[in-house]
Coordinates of C-alpha atoms and ligand atoms in Angstrom, one line a residue:
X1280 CA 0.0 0.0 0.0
X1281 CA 1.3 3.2 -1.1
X1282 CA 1.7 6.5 1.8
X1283 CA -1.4 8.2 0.4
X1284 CA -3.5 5.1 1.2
X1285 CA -1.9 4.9 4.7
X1286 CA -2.3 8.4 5.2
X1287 CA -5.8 7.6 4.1
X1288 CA -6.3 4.6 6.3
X1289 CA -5.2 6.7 9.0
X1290 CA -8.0 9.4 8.8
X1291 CA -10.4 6.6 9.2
X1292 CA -8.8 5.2 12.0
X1293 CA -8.7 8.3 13.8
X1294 CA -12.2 9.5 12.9
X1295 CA -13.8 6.0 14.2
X1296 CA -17.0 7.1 17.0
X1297 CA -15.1 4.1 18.8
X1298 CA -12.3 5.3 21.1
X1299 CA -9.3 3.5 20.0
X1300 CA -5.9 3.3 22.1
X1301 CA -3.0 1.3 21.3
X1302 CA -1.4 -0.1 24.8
X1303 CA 2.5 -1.3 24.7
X1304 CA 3.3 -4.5 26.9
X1305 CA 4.1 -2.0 29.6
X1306 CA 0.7 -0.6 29.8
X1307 CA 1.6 2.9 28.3
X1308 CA -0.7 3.9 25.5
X1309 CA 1.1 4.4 22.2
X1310 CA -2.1 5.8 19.9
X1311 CA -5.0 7.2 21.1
X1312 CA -7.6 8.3 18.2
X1313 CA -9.7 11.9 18.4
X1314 CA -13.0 9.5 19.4
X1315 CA -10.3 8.6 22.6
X1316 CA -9.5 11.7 23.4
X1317 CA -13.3 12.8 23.8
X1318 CA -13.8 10.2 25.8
X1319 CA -10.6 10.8 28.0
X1320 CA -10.9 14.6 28.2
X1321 CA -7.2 14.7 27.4
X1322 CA -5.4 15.4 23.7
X1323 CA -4.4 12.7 22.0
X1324 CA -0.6 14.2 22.1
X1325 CA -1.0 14.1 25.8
X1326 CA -2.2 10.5 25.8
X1327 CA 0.5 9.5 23.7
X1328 CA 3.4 8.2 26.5
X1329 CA 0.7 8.6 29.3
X1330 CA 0.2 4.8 31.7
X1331 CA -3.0 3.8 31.8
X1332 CA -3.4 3.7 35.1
X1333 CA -2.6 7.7 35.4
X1334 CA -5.7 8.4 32.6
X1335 CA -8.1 7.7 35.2
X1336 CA -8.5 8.6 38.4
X1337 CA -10.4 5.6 39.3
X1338 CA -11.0 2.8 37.2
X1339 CA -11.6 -1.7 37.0
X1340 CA -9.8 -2.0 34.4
X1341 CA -8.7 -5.6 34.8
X1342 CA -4.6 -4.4 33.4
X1343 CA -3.1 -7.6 34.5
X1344 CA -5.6 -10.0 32.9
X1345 CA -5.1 -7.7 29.9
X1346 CA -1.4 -8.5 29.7
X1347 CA -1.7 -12.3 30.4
X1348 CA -4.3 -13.0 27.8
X1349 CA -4.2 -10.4 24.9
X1350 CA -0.6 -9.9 25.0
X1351 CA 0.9 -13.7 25.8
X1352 CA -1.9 -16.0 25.4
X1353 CA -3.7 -13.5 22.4
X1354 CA -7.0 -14.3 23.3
X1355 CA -9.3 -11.4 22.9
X1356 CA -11.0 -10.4 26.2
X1357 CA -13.9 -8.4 26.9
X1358 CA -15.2 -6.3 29.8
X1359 CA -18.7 -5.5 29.5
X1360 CA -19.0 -2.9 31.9
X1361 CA -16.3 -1.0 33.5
X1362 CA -16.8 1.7 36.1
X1363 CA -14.2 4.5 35.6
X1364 CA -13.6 8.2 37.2
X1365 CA -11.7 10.3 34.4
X1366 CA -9.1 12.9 35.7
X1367 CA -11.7 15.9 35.1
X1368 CA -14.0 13.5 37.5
X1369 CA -16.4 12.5 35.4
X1370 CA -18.0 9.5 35.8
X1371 CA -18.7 6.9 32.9
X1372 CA -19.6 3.0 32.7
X1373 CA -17.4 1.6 29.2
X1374 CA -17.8 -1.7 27.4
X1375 CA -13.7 -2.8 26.0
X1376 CA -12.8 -5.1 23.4
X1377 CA -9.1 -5.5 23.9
X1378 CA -7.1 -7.5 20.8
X1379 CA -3.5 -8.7 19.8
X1380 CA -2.0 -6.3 17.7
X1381 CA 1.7 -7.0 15.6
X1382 CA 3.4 -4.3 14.4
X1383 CA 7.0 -4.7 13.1
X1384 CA 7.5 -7.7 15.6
X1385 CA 6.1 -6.7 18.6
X1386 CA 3.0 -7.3 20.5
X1387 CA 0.6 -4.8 21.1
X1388 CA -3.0 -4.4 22.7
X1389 CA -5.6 -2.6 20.7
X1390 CA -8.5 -1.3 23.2
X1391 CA -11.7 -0.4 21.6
X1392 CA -13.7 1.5 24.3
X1393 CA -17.4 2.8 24.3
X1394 CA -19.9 4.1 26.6
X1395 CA -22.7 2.1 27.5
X1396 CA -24.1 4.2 30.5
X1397 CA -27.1 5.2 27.8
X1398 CA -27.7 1.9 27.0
X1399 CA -27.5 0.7 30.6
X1400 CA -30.2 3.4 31.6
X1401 CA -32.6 2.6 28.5
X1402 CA -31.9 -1.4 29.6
X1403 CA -33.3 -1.1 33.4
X1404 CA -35.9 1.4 32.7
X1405 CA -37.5 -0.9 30.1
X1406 CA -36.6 -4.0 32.7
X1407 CA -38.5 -2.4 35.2
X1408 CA -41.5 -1.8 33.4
X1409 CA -41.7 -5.1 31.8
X1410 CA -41.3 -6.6 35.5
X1411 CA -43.9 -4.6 36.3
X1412 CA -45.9 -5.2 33.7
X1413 CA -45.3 -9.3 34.5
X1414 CA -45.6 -9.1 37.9
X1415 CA -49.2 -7.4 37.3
X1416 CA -50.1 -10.2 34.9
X1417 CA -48.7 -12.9 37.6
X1418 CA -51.1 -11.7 40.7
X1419 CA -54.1 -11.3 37.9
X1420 CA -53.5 -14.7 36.9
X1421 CA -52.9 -15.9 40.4
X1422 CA -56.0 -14.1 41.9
X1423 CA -58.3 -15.5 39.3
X1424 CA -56.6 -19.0 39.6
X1425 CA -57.2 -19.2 43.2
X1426 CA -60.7 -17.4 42.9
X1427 CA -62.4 -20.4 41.2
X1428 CA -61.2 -23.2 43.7
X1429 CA -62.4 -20.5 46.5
X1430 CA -65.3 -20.0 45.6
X1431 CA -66.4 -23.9 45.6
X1432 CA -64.9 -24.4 49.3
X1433 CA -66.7 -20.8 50.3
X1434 CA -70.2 -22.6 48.5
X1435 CA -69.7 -26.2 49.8
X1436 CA -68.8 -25.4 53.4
X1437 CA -72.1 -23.1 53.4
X1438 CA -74.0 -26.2 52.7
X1439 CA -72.1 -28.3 55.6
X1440 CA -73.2 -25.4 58.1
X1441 CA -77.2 -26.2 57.4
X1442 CA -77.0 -30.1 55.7
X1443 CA -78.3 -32.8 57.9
X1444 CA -78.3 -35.5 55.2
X1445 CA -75.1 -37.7 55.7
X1446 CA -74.5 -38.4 52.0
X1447 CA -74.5 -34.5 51.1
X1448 CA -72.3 -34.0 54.1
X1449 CA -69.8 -36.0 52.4
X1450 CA -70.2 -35.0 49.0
X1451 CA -69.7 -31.1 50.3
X1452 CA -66.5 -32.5 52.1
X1453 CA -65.1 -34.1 49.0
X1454 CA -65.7 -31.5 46.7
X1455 CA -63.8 -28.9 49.9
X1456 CA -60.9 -31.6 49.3
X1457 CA -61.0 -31.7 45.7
X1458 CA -61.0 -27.4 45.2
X1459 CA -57.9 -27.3 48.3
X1460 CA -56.0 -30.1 46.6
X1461 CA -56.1 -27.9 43.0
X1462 CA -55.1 -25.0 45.1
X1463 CA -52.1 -26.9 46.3
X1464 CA -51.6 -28.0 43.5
X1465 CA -51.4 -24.4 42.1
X1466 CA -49.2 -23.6 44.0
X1467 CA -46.4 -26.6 44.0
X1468 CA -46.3 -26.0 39.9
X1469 CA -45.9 -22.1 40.7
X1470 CA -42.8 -23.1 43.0
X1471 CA -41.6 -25.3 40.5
X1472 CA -39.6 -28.4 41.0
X1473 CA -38.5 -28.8 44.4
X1474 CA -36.0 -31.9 44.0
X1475 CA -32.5 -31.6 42.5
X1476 CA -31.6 -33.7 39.5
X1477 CA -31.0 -37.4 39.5
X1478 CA -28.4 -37.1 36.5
X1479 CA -27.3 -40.0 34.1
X1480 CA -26.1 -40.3 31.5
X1481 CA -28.5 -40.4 28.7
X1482 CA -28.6 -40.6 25.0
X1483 CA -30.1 -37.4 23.7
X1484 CA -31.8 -38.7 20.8
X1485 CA -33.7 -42.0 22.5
X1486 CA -34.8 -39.1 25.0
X1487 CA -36.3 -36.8 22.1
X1488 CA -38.1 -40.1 20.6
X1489 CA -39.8 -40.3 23.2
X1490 CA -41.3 -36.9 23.5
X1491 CA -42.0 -36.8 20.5
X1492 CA -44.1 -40.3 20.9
X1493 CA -45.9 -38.4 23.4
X1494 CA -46.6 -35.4 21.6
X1495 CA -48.6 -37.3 18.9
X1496 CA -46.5 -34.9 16.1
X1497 CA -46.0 -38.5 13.9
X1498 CA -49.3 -39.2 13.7
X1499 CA -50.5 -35.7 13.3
X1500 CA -50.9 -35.7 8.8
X1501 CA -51.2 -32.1 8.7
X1502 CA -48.0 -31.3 10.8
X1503 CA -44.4 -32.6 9.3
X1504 CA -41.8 -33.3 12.0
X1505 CA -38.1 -32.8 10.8
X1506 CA -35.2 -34.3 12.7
X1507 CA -32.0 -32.8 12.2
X1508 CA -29.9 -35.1 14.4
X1509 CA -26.1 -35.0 14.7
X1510 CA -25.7 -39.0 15.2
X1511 CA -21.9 -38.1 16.6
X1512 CA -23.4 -36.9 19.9
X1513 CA -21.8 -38.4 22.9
X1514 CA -24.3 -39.2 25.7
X1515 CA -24.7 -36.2 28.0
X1516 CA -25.5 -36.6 31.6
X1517 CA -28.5 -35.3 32.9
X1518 CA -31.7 -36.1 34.6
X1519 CA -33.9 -37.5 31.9
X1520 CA -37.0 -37.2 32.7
X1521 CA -36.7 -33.2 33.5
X1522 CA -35.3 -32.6 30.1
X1523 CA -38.0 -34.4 28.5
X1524 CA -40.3 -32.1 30.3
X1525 CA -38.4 -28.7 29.0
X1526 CA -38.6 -30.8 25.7
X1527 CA -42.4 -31.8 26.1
X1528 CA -43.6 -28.2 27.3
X1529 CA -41.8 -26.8 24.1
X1530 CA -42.6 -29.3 21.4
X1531 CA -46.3 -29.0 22.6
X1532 CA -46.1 -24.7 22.4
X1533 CA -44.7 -25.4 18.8
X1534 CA -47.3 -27.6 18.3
X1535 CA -50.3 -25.6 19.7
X1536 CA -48.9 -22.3 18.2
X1537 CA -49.0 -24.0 14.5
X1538 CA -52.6 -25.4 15.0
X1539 CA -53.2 -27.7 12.0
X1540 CA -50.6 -26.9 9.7
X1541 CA -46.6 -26.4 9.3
X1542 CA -43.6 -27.8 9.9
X1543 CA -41.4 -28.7 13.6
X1544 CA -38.0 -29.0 13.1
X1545 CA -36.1 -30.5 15.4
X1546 CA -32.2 -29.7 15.3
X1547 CA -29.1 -31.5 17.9
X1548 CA -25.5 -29.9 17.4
X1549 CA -22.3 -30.2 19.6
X1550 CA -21.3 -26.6 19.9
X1551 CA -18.0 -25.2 21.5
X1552 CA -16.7 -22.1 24.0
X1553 CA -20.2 -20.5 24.6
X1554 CA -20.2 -17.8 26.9
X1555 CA -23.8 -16.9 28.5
X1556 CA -23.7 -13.9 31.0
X1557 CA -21.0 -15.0 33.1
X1558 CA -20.9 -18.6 32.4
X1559 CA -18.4 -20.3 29.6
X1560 CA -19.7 -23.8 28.3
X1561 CA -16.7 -25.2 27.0
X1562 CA -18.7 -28.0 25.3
X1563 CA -22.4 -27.8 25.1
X1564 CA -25.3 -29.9 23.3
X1565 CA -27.6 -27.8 22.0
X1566 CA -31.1 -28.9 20.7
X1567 CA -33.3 -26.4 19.0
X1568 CA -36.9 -26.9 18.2
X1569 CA -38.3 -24.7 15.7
X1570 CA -41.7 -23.9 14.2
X1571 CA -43.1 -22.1 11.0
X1572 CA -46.4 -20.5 13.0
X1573 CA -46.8 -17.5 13.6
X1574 CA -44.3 -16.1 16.1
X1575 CA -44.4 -15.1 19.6
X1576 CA -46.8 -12.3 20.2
X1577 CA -44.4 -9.0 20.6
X1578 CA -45.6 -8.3 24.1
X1579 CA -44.7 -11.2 25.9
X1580 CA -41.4 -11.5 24.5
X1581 CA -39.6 -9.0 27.0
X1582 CA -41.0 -11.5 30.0
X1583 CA -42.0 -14.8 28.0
X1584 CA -40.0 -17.1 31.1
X1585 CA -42.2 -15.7 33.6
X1586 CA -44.8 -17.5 35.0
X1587 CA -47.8 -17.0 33.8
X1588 CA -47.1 -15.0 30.6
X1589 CA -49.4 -16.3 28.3
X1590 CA -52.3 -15.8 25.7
X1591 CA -53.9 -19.1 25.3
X1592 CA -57.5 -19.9 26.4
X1593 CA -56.9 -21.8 29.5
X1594 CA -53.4 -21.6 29.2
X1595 CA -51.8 -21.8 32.9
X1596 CA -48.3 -19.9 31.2
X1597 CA -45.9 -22.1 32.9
X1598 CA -44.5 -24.5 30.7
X1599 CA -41.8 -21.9 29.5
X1600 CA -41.1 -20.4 33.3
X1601 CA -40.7 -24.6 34.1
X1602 CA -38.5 -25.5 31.5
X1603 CA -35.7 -22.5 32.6
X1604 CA -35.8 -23.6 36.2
X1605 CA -35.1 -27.5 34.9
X1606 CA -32.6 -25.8 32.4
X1607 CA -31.2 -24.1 35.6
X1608 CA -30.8 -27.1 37.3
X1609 CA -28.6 -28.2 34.8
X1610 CA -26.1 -25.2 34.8
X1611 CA -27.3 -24.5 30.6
X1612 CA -29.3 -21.6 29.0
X1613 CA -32.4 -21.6 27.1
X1614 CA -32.9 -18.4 24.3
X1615 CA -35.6 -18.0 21.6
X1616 CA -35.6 -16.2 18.3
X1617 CA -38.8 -15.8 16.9
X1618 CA -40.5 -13.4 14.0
X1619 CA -43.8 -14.2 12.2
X1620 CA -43.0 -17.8 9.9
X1621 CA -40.2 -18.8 12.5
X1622 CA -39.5 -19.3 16.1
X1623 CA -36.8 -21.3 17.6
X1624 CA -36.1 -22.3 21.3
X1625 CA -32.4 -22.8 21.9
X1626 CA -31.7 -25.0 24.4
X1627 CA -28.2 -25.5 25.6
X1628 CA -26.9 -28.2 28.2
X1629 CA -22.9 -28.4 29.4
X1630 CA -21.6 -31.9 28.8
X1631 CA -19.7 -31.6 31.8
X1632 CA -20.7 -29.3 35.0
X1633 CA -17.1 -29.4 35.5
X1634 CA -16.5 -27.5 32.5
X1635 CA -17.8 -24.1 33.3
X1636 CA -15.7 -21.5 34.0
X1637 CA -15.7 -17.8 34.6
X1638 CA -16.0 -15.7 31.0
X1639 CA -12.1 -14.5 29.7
Ligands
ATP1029 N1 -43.5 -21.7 19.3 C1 -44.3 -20.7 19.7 N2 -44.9 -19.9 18.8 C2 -45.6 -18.8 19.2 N3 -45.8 -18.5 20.5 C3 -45.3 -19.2 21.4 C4 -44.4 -20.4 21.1 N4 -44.0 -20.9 22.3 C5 -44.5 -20.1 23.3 N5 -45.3 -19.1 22.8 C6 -46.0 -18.1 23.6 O1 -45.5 -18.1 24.9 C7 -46.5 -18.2 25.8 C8 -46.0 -18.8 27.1 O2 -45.8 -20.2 26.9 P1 -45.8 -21.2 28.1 O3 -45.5 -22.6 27.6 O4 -45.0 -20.7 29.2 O5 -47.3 -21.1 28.6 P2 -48.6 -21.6 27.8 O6 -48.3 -22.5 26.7 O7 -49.5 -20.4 27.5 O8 -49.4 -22.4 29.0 P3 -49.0 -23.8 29.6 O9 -47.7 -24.3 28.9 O10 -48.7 -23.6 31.0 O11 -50.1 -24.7 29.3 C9 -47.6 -18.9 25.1 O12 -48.9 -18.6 25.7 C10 -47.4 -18.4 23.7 O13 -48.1 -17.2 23.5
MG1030 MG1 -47.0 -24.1 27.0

């Protein structure tokens, strides 16, 4: 490349929104771009030769980690939100991206830095109100839940007060029963499963059979069932019968959500160094069921594994909240994707609890 288009390349690099610095192996920044020096209320000539450290007057900057992975191992690491106090005292929450950089035979670390305070503020204020808006749903749904049952003890124990007749007494008894066991047994789904796994190991696919025996799907004409199955899969460990149940409540919102017509795919991969909030699954089976119906209604996506977040008719909304706990249990992650024509649940279990690890 000739010195016009470095000169060029240059302008670029130092008009970037992203603040760029370029960190030598002894922490002193080398380039700093004019996004940097925005953000750092100092000139870029004064950044130039300045330590790190002395840019800040407080700051998490993890500099040792930095070193150790970027600059020896050169692994890129990421901070996702870093507290710092600038030298004018300002006050500012930054996202890095810090990279292995050669130049002429020497290691350097290239730091992208941006603000995320904005994005942080817009995140919890819409948090909040969609956990408000859930927790609304959840006592409406409770409350009218518990109303029914209540009402049939309230009638049949007005009847015991004034019935002489034995048989009514004990009909008006075993209907109290009856409406207190559905209360209780209300409330047991609404804790969610009380026992810790009883894991094995399992082949993945002779699990998924029989769900999907279960489900009816391959006698169902009008809906196809697709297995995309990765035969290489090793048997994973985990408690059986709860995974069939994430896999059951799933399969079964696929299947409701399509009615009489489309397509279920079913999809198992091995998939490698996923990182999930602050969790790293070195090695992870993942198994994704998706659908070709109509997609998840836009307002209960923000809270869809809440309990009871749902818009069926007589739908007790929680089959999804269920399946995270079970996923949970099991140290994996669930997600969805879904627009109209496609949804997909992602479900993804470690092969080896072992395995986790803090994110580098
Ligand atoms: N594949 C899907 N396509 C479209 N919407 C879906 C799909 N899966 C879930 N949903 C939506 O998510 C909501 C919550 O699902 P969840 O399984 O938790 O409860 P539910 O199916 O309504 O009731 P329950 O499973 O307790 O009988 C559903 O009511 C539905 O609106
Ligand atoms: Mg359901």
């Amino acid at each position: 490349m000739d010195q016009n288009s470095l000169n060029e390349l240059d302008k670029i690099w130092q008009s970037l929104a992203t603040a760029i610095l370029v960190l030598d192996d002894s922490m002193t920044i080398r380039f700093a771009n004019y996004s940097s020096s925005e953000l750092l209320g100092l000139s870029t000539k004064r950044l130039c030769g300045m330590a790190m450290d002395s840019v800040f007057n407080h700051h998490q900057f993890d500099l040792e980690r930095l070193a150790k992975y970027v600059l020896q191992d050169g692994v890129d690491c990421q901070q996702h939100r870093v507290d710092v106090v600038f030298v004018d005292n300002r006050v500012a929450t930054l996202g890095l991206h810090a990279r292995r950089l050669m130049l002429s035979g020497a290691a350097y670390i290239l730091l992208e830095c941006r603000r995320v305070d904005d994005a942080l503020r817009y995140d919890q204020a819409s948090n909040q109100m969609h956990q408000f808006q859930a927790s609304r749903n959840l006592i409406r749904g409770l409350a009218h839940e518990v109303k029914n049952p209540l009402g049939g003890i309230r009638g049949a124990a007005q009847l015991l007060q004034y019935e002489t007749d034995q048989q009514e007494r004990e009909e008006c008894a075993a209907l109290i029963i009856e409406q207190a066991d559905r209360l209780r047994e209300l409330v047991d789904r609404l804790l969610g499963p009380n026992q810790l796994p009883q894991k094995e190991p399992c082949n993945i696919h002779q699990a998924l059979e029989s769900v999907i025996k279960l489900t009816t799907l391959e006698r169902d004409a009008e809906i196809a069932l697709i297995k995309d199955y990765d035969p290489s899969i090793p048997p994973i460990v985990i408690d059986q019968a709860k995974i069939q149940q994430v896999l059951l409540n799933i399969i079964r919102n696929a299947q409701q959500a399509l009615q009489h017509d489309g397509t279920i795919t079913i999809t198992t991969r091995v998939k490698h160094r996923l990182h999930h909030a602050e969790r790293l699954l070195k090695k992870a089976l993942l198994i994704r069921i998706s659908d070709n119906g109509p997609g998840i209604a836009e307002e209960l996506k923000e809270t869809l594994f809440f309990p009871m977040i749902t818009n069926k008719e007589g739908g007790s909304g929680l089959g999804l909240s269920i399946a995270q706990t079970l996923i949970e249990q099991h140290q994996g992650f669930i997600e969805f994707d879904s627009w109209p024509g496609h949804t997909e649940f992602n479900i993804y279990l470690p092969f080896d609890n072992t395995e986790t690890g803090n994110v580098q």
